[in-house]
XYZ file of N, CA and C in Angstrom:
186
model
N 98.977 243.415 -121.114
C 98.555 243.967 -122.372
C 99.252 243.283 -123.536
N 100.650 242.958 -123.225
C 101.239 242.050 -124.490
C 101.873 241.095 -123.783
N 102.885 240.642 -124.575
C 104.094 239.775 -123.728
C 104.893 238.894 -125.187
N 105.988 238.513 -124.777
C 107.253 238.179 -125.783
C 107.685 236.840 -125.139
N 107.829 235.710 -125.784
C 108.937 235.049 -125.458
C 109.809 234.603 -125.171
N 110.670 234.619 -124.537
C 112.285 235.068 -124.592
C 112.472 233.417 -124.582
N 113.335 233.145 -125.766
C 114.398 231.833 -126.185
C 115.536 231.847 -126.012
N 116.267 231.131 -125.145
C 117.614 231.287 -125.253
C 118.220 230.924 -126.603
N 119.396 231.288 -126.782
C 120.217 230.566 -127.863
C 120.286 229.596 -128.386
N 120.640 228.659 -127.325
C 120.468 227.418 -127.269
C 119.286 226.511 -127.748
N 117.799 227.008 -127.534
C 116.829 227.024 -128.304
C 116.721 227.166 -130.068
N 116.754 228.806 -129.978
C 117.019 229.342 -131.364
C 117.956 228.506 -132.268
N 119.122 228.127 -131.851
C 119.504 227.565 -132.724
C 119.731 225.863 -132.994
N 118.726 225.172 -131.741
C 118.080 224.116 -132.478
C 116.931 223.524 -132.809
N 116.881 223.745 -134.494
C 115.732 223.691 -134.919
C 114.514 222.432 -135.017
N 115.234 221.403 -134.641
C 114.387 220.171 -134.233
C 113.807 220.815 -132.852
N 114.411 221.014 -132.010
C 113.624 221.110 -130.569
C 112.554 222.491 -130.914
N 112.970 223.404 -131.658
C 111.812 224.562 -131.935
C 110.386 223.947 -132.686
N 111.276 222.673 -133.436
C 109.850 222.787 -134.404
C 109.030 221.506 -133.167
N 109.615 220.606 -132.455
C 108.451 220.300 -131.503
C 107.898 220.779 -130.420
N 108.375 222.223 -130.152
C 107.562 222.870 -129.067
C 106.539 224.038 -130.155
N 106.620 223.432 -131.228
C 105.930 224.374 -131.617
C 106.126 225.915 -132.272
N 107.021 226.022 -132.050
C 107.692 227.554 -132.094
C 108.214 227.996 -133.342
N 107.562 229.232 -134.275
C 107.353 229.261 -135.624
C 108.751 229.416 -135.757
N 108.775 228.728 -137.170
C 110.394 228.992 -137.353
C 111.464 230.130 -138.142
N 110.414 231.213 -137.868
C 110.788 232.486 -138.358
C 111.230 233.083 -136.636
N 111.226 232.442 -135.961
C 111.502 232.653 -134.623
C 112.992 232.633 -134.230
N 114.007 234.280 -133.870
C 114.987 234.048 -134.253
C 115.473 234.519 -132.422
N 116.545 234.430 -132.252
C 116.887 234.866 -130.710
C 116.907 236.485 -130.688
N 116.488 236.417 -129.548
C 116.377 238.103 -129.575
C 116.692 238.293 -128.087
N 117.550 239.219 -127.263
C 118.089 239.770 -126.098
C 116.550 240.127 -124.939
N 116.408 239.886 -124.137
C 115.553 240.419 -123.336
C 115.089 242.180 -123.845
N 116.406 242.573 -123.523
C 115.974 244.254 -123.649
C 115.762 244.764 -124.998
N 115.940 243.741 -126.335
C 115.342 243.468 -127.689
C 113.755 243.235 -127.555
N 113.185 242.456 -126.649
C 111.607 241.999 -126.308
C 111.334 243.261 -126.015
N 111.712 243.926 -124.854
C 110.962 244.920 -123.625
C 111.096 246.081 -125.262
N 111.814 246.203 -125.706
C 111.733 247.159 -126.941
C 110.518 247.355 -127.776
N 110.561 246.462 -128.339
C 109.277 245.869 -128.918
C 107.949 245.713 -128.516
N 107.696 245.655 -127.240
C 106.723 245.548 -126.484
C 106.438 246.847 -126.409
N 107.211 247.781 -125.892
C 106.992 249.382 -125.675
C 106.448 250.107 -126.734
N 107.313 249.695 -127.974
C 107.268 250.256 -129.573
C 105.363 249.784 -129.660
N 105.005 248.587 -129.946
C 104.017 247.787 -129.753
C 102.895 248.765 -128.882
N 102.952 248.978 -128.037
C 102.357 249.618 -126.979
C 102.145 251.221 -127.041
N 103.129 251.757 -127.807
C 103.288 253.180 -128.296
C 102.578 253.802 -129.020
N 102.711 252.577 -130.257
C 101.785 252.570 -131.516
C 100.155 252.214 -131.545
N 99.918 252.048 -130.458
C 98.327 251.142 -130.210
C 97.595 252.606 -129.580
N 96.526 252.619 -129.544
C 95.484 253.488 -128.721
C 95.332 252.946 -127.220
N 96.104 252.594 -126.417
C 96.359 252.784 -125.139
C 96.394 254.050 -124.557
N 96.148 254.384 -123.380
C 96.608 255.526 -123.246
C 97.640 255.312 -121.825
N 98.777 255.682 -122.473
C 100.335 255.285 -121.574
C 100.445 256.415 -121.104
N 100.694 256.915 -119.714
C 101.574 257.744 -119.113
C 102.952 257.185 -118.414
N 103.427 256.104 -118.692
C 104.627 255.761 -117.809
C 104.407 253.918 -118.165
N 106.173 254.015 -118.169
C 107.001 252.680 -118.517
C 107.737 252.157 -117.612
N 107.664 250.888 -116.904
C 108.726 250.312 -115.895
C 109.078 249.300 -116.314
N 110.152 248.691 -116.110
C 111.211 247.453 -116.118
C 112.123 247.248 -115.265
N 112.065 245.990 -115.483
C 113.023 245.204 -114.095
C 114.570 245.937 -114.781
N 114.888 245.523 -114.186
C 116.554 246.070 -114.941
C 117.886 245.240 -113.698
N 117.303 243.973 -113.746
C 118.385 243.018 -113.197
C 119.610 243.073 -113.347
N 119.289 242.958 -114.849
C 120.868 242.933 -115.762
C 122.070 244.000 -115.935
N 120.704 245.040 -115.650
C 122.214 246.277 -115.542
C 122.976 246.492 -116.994
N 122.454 245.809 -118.568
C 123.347 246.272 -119.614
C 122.713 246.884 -120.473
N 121.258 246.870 -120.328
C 119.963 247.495 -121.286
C 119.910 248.565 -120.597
């Protein structure tokens, strides 16, 4: 239904390699569990009709 990007740092903060993959440069780093946020929020706000949310939760800090 959606989906996010995820850039590492390392990306984000070099802006020659962002601007030849293309990648708008209002494009700032954002945490995985910053995306899955957004996506939900995104998804909340829309006329979907949601009964239930899952995520991986590898990381164990989100």
């Amino acid at each position: 239904m959606d989906r996010e990007l995820y850039l590492p740092k390392s990306w984000t903060s070099d802006v020659d390699r962002c601007r030849a993959a293309k990648i708008p440069e209002n494009r700032a780093f954002a945490t995985k569990g910053e995306l899955a946020r957004r996506l939900v929020l995104r998804a909340l706000a829309s006329d979907l009709p949601i009964a239930w949310v899952t995520a991986d939760s590898a990381y164990g800090q989100e």
